[in-house]
Amino acid sequence: MEGNYDTFGLNFPMFFCRDPVQGLDVIRSQSRNPQNFFFDWDALFDLLANTPEANYKPCTDLEAVRMCGEDPDYSKRDIWEAIEKGEEIEWTAHVQVMQPHDANPDGLGFDPFDVTKVWTRDKFLMKEFGRLVLNKNPENFHRDVKQAAFSPSSMVPGIEDSPDPLLQFRMFLYHDAQYHRIGINLHQIPVNCPFMAKSYATLNFDGQMRTDANHADNKQYAPNSFAHKIRPDVAEAPYAVNDNIASRKSYYWHEGKKNDYQQARQLWAKTMSDQQRKHTASPST
């Protein structure tokens, strides 16, 4: 009841880019050609060719042809029709927990805040904390989906970010892009408004499409003697942040070391089956 806590998730165990600056290039390489608005596959593969350490987890050729040629909306249609029939789409949610004293790269053999690495499940067990359930389809795609503005900087008291430089970059980037796409007062759109929150103590005033009372006579600076009292019980603990996020200088413990490839080697040699290795190699030959 203290606001929106946005969590970010993917359907693969690690991210394909750990450089905050290059993250924008990865997204742009998957965009349509600005001249003719066709999908520009040359752009994506050109970026991958110039980034030889990039990895991917593709469909097989047969699956790709079927999904793109027969029904590009196959997965979306499957979920939509199931919910329309009254079924619930459900995932069991787990979390891995690492204590601060365990977050030592020398002891782990890798940087725990590098998004291209995984926390091994034998050392950091998967702990179930709930369920994610889809039981209602959007009434209007634009209102309920297109205008949604999720951001890793949307937190509630007691939740803090980590020293991950990519996360720190995204905390600024997401809202910055959303202010351009939706507007500065995106928090007033119903899909983004904290549901049943006790209060929304923003310091933002005025701006395009402001529809509420602008927080009456509250002051738009902090700290002040009138409102927006700081809660010491949830005060953020100070920590050192990366000072070279906007540079190409390395900020990862294992950058340039041979053990940077240790997890990739284990994935190929021990985790993958013969069939999975064959599928991984076939699109590249």
mmCIF file of C-alpha atoms in Angstrom:
data_model
loop_
_atom_site.group_PDB
_atom_site.id
_atom_site.type_symbol
_atom_site.label_atom_id
_atom_site.label_comp_id
_atom_site.label_asym_id
_atom_site.label_seq_id
_atom_site.Cartn_x
_atom_site.Cartn_y
_atom_site.Cartn_z
ATOM 1 C CA MET A 1 0.000 0.000 0.000
ATOM 2 C CA GLU A 2 3.053 2.259 -0.249
ATOM 3 C CA GLY A 3 3.232 2.670 -4.025
ATOM 4 C CA ASN A 4 4.282 0.774 -7.128
ATOM 5 C CA TYR A 5 7.275 -1.554 -7.028
ATOM 6 C CA ASP A 6 8.199 -2.416 -10.609
ATOM 7 C CA THR A 7 10.195 -5.610 -11.149
ATOM 8 C CA PHE A 8 11.920 -6.389 -14.413
ATOM 9 C CA GLY A 9 12.002 -9.896 -15.832
ATOM 10 C CA LEU A 10 13.127 -11.774 -18.938
ATOM 11 C CA ASN A 11 12.523 -15.237 -20.319
ATOM 12 C CA PHE A 12 16.232 -16.093 -20.358
ATOM 13 C CA PRO A 13 18.642 -16.423 -17.414
ATOM 14 C CA MET A 14 21.153 -13.702 -18.297
ATOM 15 C CA PHE A 15 21.177 -10.440 -20.247
ATOM 16 C CA PHE A 16 23.040 -10.099 -23.537
ATOM 17 C CA CYS A 17 24.726 -6.776 -22.823
ATOM 18 C CA ARG A 18 26.454 -5.508 -19.691
ATOM 19 C CA ASP A 19 27.632 -2.166 -21.091
ATOM 20 C CA PRO A 20 25.083 0.536 -20.140
ATOM 21 C CA VAL A 21 26.101 2.743 -23.063
ATOM 22 C CA GLN A 22 25.896 -0.063 -25.621
ATOM 23 C CA GLY A 23 22.479 -1.101 -24.331
ATOM 24 C CA LEU A 24 20.896 1.660 -26.424
ATOM 25 C CA ASP A 25 22.701 0.413 -29.537
ATOM 26 C CA VAL A 26 21.378 -3.111 -28.971
ATOM 27 C CA ILE A 27 17.788 -1.842 -28.818
ATOM 28 C CA ARG A 28 18.217 0.425 -31.846
ATOM 29 C CA SER A 29 19.684 -2.410 -33.914
ATOM 30 C CA GLN A 30 16.354 -4.230 -33.508
ATOM 31 C CA SER A 31 14.257 -1.240 -34.595
ATOM 32 C CA ARG A 32 12.745 -0.724 -38.016
ATOM 33 C CA ASN A 33 14.648 1.070 -40.756
ATOM 34 C CA PRO A 34 13.864 4.814 -40.395
ATOM 35 C CA GLN A 35 13.781 5.290 -44.187
ATOM 36 C CA ASN A 36 11.290 2.605 -45.256
ATOM 37 C CA PHE A 37 10.146 1.266 -41.834
ATOM 38 C CA PHE A 38 11.002 -2.324 -42.790
ATOM 39 C CA PHE A 39 12.622 -4.651 -40.283
ATOM 40 C CA ASP A 40 16.348 -4.248 -40.888
ATOM 41 C CA TRP A 41 17.884 -7.631 -40.128
ATOM 42 C CA ASP A 42 21.234 -6.449 -41.492
ATOM 43 C CA ALA A 43 21.457 -3.958 -38.620
ATOM 44 C CA LEU A 44 21.077 -6.604 -35.901
ATOM 45 C CA PHE A 45 23.542 -9.053 -37.425
ATOM 46 C CA ASP A 46 25.948 -6.233 -38.249
ATOM 47 C CA LEU A 47 25.993 -5.255 -34.568
ATOM 48 C CA LEU A 48 26.459 -8.880 -33.496
ATOM 49 C CA ALA A 49 29.275 -9.336 -36.027
ATOM 50 C CA ASN A 50 31.057 -6.326 -34.574
ATOM 51 C CA THR A 51 30.438 -7.580 -31.029
ATOM 52 C CA PRO A 52 31.909 -11.092 -31.196
ATOM 53 C CA GLU A 53 31.247 -11.877 -27.527
ATOM 54 C CA ALA A 54 27.471 -11.423 -28.043
ATOM 55 C CA ASN A 55 25.326 -14.507 -27.475
ATOM 56 C CA TYR A 56 21.793 -15.486 -28.334
ATOM 57 C CA LYS A 57 19.214 -18.186 -27.685
ATOM 58 C CA PRO A 58 17.196 -18.634 -30.894
ATOM 59 C CA CYS A 59 14.344 -20.820 -32.020
ATOM 60 C CA THR A 60 15.130 -23.600 -34.445
ATOM 61 C CA ASP A 61 14.785 -22.711 -38.120
ATOM 62 C CA LEU A 62 11.587 -24.766 -38.360
ATOM 63 C CA GLU A 63 10.029 -23.044 -35.331
ATOM 64 C CA ALA A 64 11.001 -19.599 -36.587
ATOM 65 C CA VAL A 65 9.467 -20.189 -40.029
ATOM 66 C CA ARG A 66 6.260 -21.494 -38.492
ATOM 67 C CA MET A 67 5.839 -18.682 -35.953
ATOM 68 C CA CYS A 68 6.712 -15.852 -38.351
ATOM 69 C CA GLY A 69 5.144 -17.272 -41.492
ATOM 70 C CA GLU A 70 1.984 -18.961 -40.238
ATOM 71 C CA ASP A 71 1.059 -16.903 -37.167
ATOM 72 C CA PRO A 72 3.404 -14.222 -35.785
ATOM 73 C CA ASP A 73 0.955 -13.739 -32.886
ATOM 74 C CA TYR A 74 0.959 -17.428 -31.937
ATOM 75 C CA SER A 75 1.979 -17.041 -28.274
ATOM 76 C CA LYS A 76 -0.086 -13.899 -27.725
ATOM 77 C CA ARG A 77 -3.166 -15.533 -29.246
ATOM 78 C CA ASP A 78 -2.700 -18.662 -27.131
ATOM 79 C CA ILE A 79 -2.682 -16.668 -23.866
ATOM 80 C CA TRP A 80 -5.550 -14.378 -24.939
ATOM 81 C CA GLU A 81 -7.853 -17.236 -25.925
ATOM 82 C CA ALA A 82 -7.063 -19.194 -22.755
ATOM 83 C CA ILE A 83 -7.964 -16.223 -20.522
ATOM 84 C CA GLU A 84 -11.130 -15.569 -22.523
ATOM 85 C CA LYS A 85 -12.172 -19.151 -21.723
ATOM 86 C CA GLY A 86 -11.768 -18.439 -18.008
ATOM 87 C CA GLU A 87 -8.413 -20.142 -17.598
ATOM 88 C CA GLU A 88 -5.653 -18.631 -15.464
ATOM 89 C CA ILE A 89 -2.113 -18.359 -16.792
ATOM 90 C CA GLU A 90 0.128 -18.946 -13.811
ATOM 91 C CA TRP A 91 3.834 -18.931 -13.022
ATOM 92 C CA THR A 92 5.449 -19.852 -9.716
ATOM 93 C CA ALA A 93 7.713 -16.978 -8.646
ATOM 94 C CA HIS A 94 11.105 -17.642 -7.080
ATOM 95 C CA VAL A 95 13.927 -15.400 -5.917
ATOM 96 C CA GLN A 96 17.597 -15.971 -5.233
ATOM 97 C CA VAL A 97 19.046 -14.226 -2.180
ATOM 98 C CA MET A 98 22.686 -13.340 -1.656
ATOM 99 C CA GLN A 99 23.890 -11.935 1.656
ATOM 100 C CA PRO A 100 26.211 -8.892 1.486
ATOM 101 C CA HIS A 101 29.142 -10.859 2.885
ATOM 102 C CA ASP A 102 28.745 -13.406 0.059
ATOM 103 C CA ALA A 103 28.887 -10.774 -2.706
ATOM 104 C CA ASN A 104 32.655 -11.054 -3.008
ATOM 105 C CA PRO A 105 33.939 -11.575 -6.567
ATOM 106 C CA ASP A 106 37.148 -13.194 -5.309
ATOM 107 C CA GLY A 107 35.188 -15.832 -3.421
ATOM 108 C CA LEU A 108 32.525 -16.360 -6.090
ATOM 109 C CA GLY A 109 34.847 -16.336 -9.080
ATOM 110 C CA PHE A 110 32.645 -13.803 -10.889
ATOM 111 C CA ASP A 111 31.105 -10.378 -10.380
ATOM 112 C CA PRO A 112 27.614 -10.965 -8.883
ATOM 113 C CA PHE A 113 26.407 -7.638 -10.314
ATOM 114 C CA ASP A 114 27.346 -8.520 -13.907
ATOM 115 C CA VAL A 115 24.065 -9.205 -15.713
ATOM 116 C CA THR A 116 25.779 -11.532 -18.198
ATOM 117 C CA LYS A 117 26.453 -13.967 -15.353
ATOM 118 C CA VAL A 118 24.118 -16.241 -13.380
ATOM 119 C CA TRP A 119 23.996 -17.050 -9.679
ATOM 120 C CA THR A 120 24.373 -20.821 -9.522
ATOM 121 C CA ARG A 121 21.371 -22.538 -7.993
ATOM 122 C CA ASP A 122 23.440 -24.972 -5.950
ATOM 123 C CA LYS A 123 24.959 -22.081 -3.968
ATOM 124 C CA PHE A 124 21.998 -19.703 -4.038
ATOM 125 C CA LEU A 125 18.799 -21.701 -3.799
ATOM 126 C CA MET A 126 15.574 -20.713 -5.542
ATOM 127 C CA LYS A 127 13.111 -19.598 -2.864
ATOM 128 C CA GLU A 128 9.426 -19.518 -3.732
ATOM 129 C CA PHE A 129 7.660 -16.316 -2.691
ATOM 130 C CA GLY A 130 4.375 -16.340 -4.589
ATOM 131 C CA ARG A 131 2.583 -16.676 -7.904
ATOM 132 C CA LEU A 132 2.227 -14.518 -10.990
ATOM 133 C CA VAL A 133 -1.291 -14.911 -12.376
ATOM 134 C CA LEU A 134 -2.868 -13.555 -15.558
ATOM 135 C CA ASN A 135 -6.650 -13.846 -15.340
ATOM 136 C CA LYS A 136 -7.952 -10.818 -17.255
ATOM 137 C CA ASN A 137 -7.310 -9.529 -20.758
ATOM 138 C CA PRO A 138 -6.892 -5.787 -21.448
ATOM 139 C CA GLU A 139 -10.103 -3.913 -22.206
ATOM 140 C CA ASN A 140 -8.215 -1.509 -24.450
ATOM 141 C CA PHE A 141 -4.663 -2.136 -25.633
ATOM 142 C CA HIS A 142 -3.655 1.540 -25.794
ATOM 143 C CA ARG A 143 -5.045 2.447 -22.372
ATOM 144 C CA ASP A 144 -4.014 -0.671 -20.467
ATOM 145 C CA VAL A 145 -0.773 -1.693 -22.216
ATOM 146 C CA LYS A 146 0.637 0.967 -24.519
ATOM 147 C CA GLN A 147 0.545 3.692 -21.855
ATOM 148 C CA ALA A 148 2.058 1.511 -19.121
ATOM 149 C CA ALA A 149 5.338 2.931 -17.843
ATOM 150 C CA PHE A 150 7.369 0.433 -15.844
ATOM 151 C CA SER A 151 10.733 1.492 -14.460
ATOM 152 C CA PRO A 152 13.304 -0.144 -12.157
ATOM 153 C CA SER A 153 13.464 3.188 -10.316
ATOM 154 C CA SER A 154 9.872 2.690 -9.101
ATOM 155 C CA MET A 155 10.467 1.337 -5.612
ATOM 156 C CA VAL A 156 8.740 1.243 -2.248
ATOM 157 C CA PRO A 157 10.235 1.955 1.196
ATOM 158 C CA GLY A 158 12.694 -0.758 2.183
ATOM 159 C CA ILE A 159 13.744 -1.620 -1.387
ATOM 160 C CA GLU A 160 17.019 -0.276 -2.767
ATOM 161 C CA ASP A 161 18.979 -0.683 -5.979
ATOM 162 C CA SER A 162 22.291 -2.512 -6.325
ATOM 163 C CA PRO A 163 25.722 -1.404 -7.607
ATOM 164 C CA ASP A 164 24.926 -2.952 -11.007
ATOM 165 C CA PRO A 165 25.900 -0.171 -13.480
ATOM 166 C CA LEU A 166 23.376 -1.327 -16.080
ATOM 167 C CA LEU A 167 20.585 -1.089 -13.480
ATOM 168 C CA GLN A 168 21.730 2.371 -12.429
ATOM 169 C CA PHE A 169 21.697 3.517 -16.047
ATOM 170 C CA ARG A 170 18.235 2.036 -16.655
ATOM 171 C CA MET A 171 16.828 3.750 -13.566
ATOM 172 C CA PHE A 172 17.364 7.049 -15.366
ATOM 173 C CA LEU A 173 16.825 5.871 -18.937
ATOM 174 C CA TYR A 174 13.366 4.315 -18.536
ATOM 175 C CA HIS A 175 11.651 7.339 -17.043
ATOM 176 C CA ASP A 176 13.517 9.703 -19.351
ATOM 177 C CA ALA A 177 12.150 7.834 -22.388
ATOM 178 C CA GLN A 178 8.668 7.627 -20.851
ATOM 179 C CA TYR A 179 8.545 11.375 -20.211
ATOM 180 C CA HIS A 180 9.098 11.823 -23.952
ATOM 181 C CA ARG A 181 6.693 9.040 -24.990
ATOM 182 C CA ILE A 182 3.812 9.689 -22.564
ATOM 183 C CA GLY A 183 4.463 12.944 -20.732
ATOM 184 C CA ILE A 184 5.809 14.231 -17.445
ATOM 185 C CA ASN A 185 2.592 13.411 -15.574
ATOM 186 C CA LEU A 186 2.480 9.757 -16.593
ATOM 187 C CA HIS A 187 1.823 8.788 -12.965
ATOM 188 C CA GLN A 188 -1.725 10.191 -13.277
ATOM 189 C CA ILE A 189 -2.706 7.739 -16.009
ATOM 190 C CA PRO A 190 -4.814 5.021 -14.318
ATOM 191 C CA VAL A 191 -2.582 2.146 -15.440
ATOM 192 C CA ASN A 192 0.402 3.825 -13.744
ATOM 193 C CA CYS A 193 -1.302 5.364 -10.710
ATOM 194 C CA PRO A 194 -0.303 3.600 -7.471
ATOM 195 C CA PHE A 195 -3.398 1.572 -6.605
ATOM 196 C CA MET A 196 -4.688 2.273 -3.091
ATOM 197 C CA ALA A 197 -1.379 3.931 -2.145
ATOM 198 C CA LYS A 198 -1.438 5.835 1.133
ATOM 199 C CA SER A 199 0.170 8.837 -0.509
ATOM 200 C CA TYR A 200 2.048 9.912 -3.590
ATOM 201 C CA ALA A 201 4.708 12.358 -2.451
ATOM 202 C CA THR A 202 6.078 13.549 -5.755
ATOM 203 C CA LEU A 203 7.927 16.834 -5.949
ATOM 204 C CA ASN A 204 6.901 17.326 -9.589
ATOM 205 C CA PHE A 205 4.565 20.265 -10.177
ATOM 206 C CA ASP A 206 2.647 21.509 -13.218
ATOM 207 C CA GLY A 207 3.621 20.156 -16.630
ATOM 208 C CA GLN A 208 1.591 19.085 -19.640
ATOM 209 C CA MET A 209 -1.726 17.313 -18.941
ATOM 210 C CA ARG A 210 -1.641 17.901 -15.173
ATOM 211 C CA THR A 211 -5.152 16.978 -14.045
ATOM 212 C CA ASP A 212 -5.071 16.821 -10.246
ATOM 213 C CA ALA A 213 -4.896 19.597 -7.644
ATOM 214 C CA ASN A 214 -1.118 19.868 -8.052
ATOM 215 C CA HIS A 215 -0.781 18.842 -4.408
ATOM 216 C CA ALA A 216 -2.417 22.072 -3.281
ATOM 217 C CA ASP A 217 0.026 24.252 -1.360
ATOM 218 C CA ASN A 218 2.666 21.602 -0.676
ATOM 219 C CA LYS A 219 6.214 22.760 -1.263
ATOM 220 C CA GLN A 220 8.076 21.532 -4.321
ATOM 221 C CA TYR A 221 11.456 21.172 -2.645
ATOM 222 C CA ALA A 222 12.960 18.821 -0.080
ATOM 223 C CA PRO A 223 13.598 18.794 2.751
ATOM 224 C CA ASN A 224 11.032 21.278 4.004
ATOM 225 C CA SER A 225 9.181 21.999 7.242
ATOM 226 C CA PHE A 226 5.657 21.498 5.898
ATOM 227 C CA ALA A 227 5.329 18.166 4.115
ATOM 228 C CA HIS A 228 7.246 15.259 2.612
ATOM 229 C CA LYS A 229 8.647 14.184 5.952
ATOM 230 C CA ILE A 230 11.569 11.802 5.592
ATOM 231 C CA ARG A 231 11.042 8.376 7.185
ATOM 232 C CA PRO A 232 14.255 7.380 8.963
ATOM 233 C CA ASP A 233 13.139 3.743 9.141
ATOM 234 C CA VAL A 234 13.393 3.401 5.358
ATOM 235 C CA ALA A 235 16.264 5.816 4.718
ATOM 236 C CA GLU A 236 18.472 4.579 1.909
ATOM 237 C CA ALA A 237 21.872 3.376 3.062
ATOM 238 C CA PRO A 238 24.677 5.175 1.203
ATOM 239 C CA TYR A 239 26.988 3.126 -0.999
ATOM 240 C CA ALA A 240 29.563 3.780 -3.687
ATOM 241 C CA VAL A 241 28.195 3.937 -7.225
ATOM 242 C CA ASN A 242 30.161 3.421 -10.420
ATOM 243 C CA ASP A 243 31.809 6.624 -11.544
ATOM 244 C CA ASN A 244 32.400 5.623 -15.160
ATOM 245 C CA ILE A 245 28.966 4.519 -16.382
ATOM 246 C CA ALA A 246 29.162 6.858 -19.374
ATOM 247 C CA SER A 247 32.582 5.600 -20.456
ATOM 248 C CA ARG A 248 34.070 2.504 -22.041
ATOM 249 C CA LYS A 249 36.353 1.911 -19.082
ATOM 250 C CA SER A 250 35.911 -1.470 -17.432
ATOM 251 C CA TYR A 251 34.020 -1.556 -14.145
ATOM 252 C CA TYR A 252 33.653 -5.329 -13.832
ATOM 253 C CA TRP A 253 35.934 -7.409 -11.651
ATOM 254 C CA HIS A 254 36.609 -10.086 -14.287
ATOM 255 C CA GLU A 255 36.899 -7.834 -17.350
ATOM 256 C CA GLY A 256 39.784 -9.147 -19.462
ATOM 257 C CA LYS A 257 40.296 -12.256 -17.324
ATOM 258 C CA LYS A 258 39.959 -15.789 -18.646
ATOM 259 C CA ASN A 259 37.296 -16.680 -16.085
ATOM 260 C CA ASP A 260 34.984 -14.251 -17.896
ATOM 261 C CA TYR A 261 34.198 -17.238 -20.149
ATOM 262 C CA GLN A 262 33.895 -19.847 -17.391
ATOM 263 C CA GLN A 263 30.088 -19.832 -17.170
ATOM 264 C CA ALA A 264 29.718 -19.854 -20.964
ATOM 265 C CA ARG A 265 32.056 -22.866 -21.118
ATOM 266 C CA GLN A 266 30.063 -24.709 -18.439
ATOM 267 C CA LEU A 267 26.797 -23.948 -20.243
ATOM 268 C CA TRP A 268 28.101 -25.443 -23.488
ATOM 269 C CA ALA A 269 30.027 -28.397 -22.076
ATOM 270 C CA LYS A 270 27.908 -29.492 -19.098
ATOM 271 C CA THR A 271 24.431 -27.959 -19.200
ATOM 272 C CA MET A 272 23.463 -28.229 -22.866
ATOM 273 C CA SER A 273 22.407 -31.535 -24.383
ATOM 274 C CA ASP A 274 23.811 -32.729 -27.723
ATOM 275 C CA GLN A 275 20.594 -31.617 -29.420
ATOM 276 C CA GLN A 276 20.778 -28.147 -27.849
ATOM 277 C CA ARG A 277 24.386 -27.743 -28.978
ATOM 278 C CA LYS A 278 23.361 -28.786 -32.477
ATOM 279 C CA HIS A 279 20.513 -26.252 -32.529
ATOM 280 C CA THR A 280 22.850 -23.529 -31.262
ATOM 281 C CA ALA A 281 25.427 -24.166 -33.965
ATOM 282 C CA SER A 282 23.093 -24.805 -36.931
ATOM 283 C CA PRO A 283 21.904 -21.196 -37.580
ATOM 284 C CA SER A 284 25.528 -20.049 -37.648
ATOM 285 C CA THR A 285 26.697 -22.496 -40.305
#
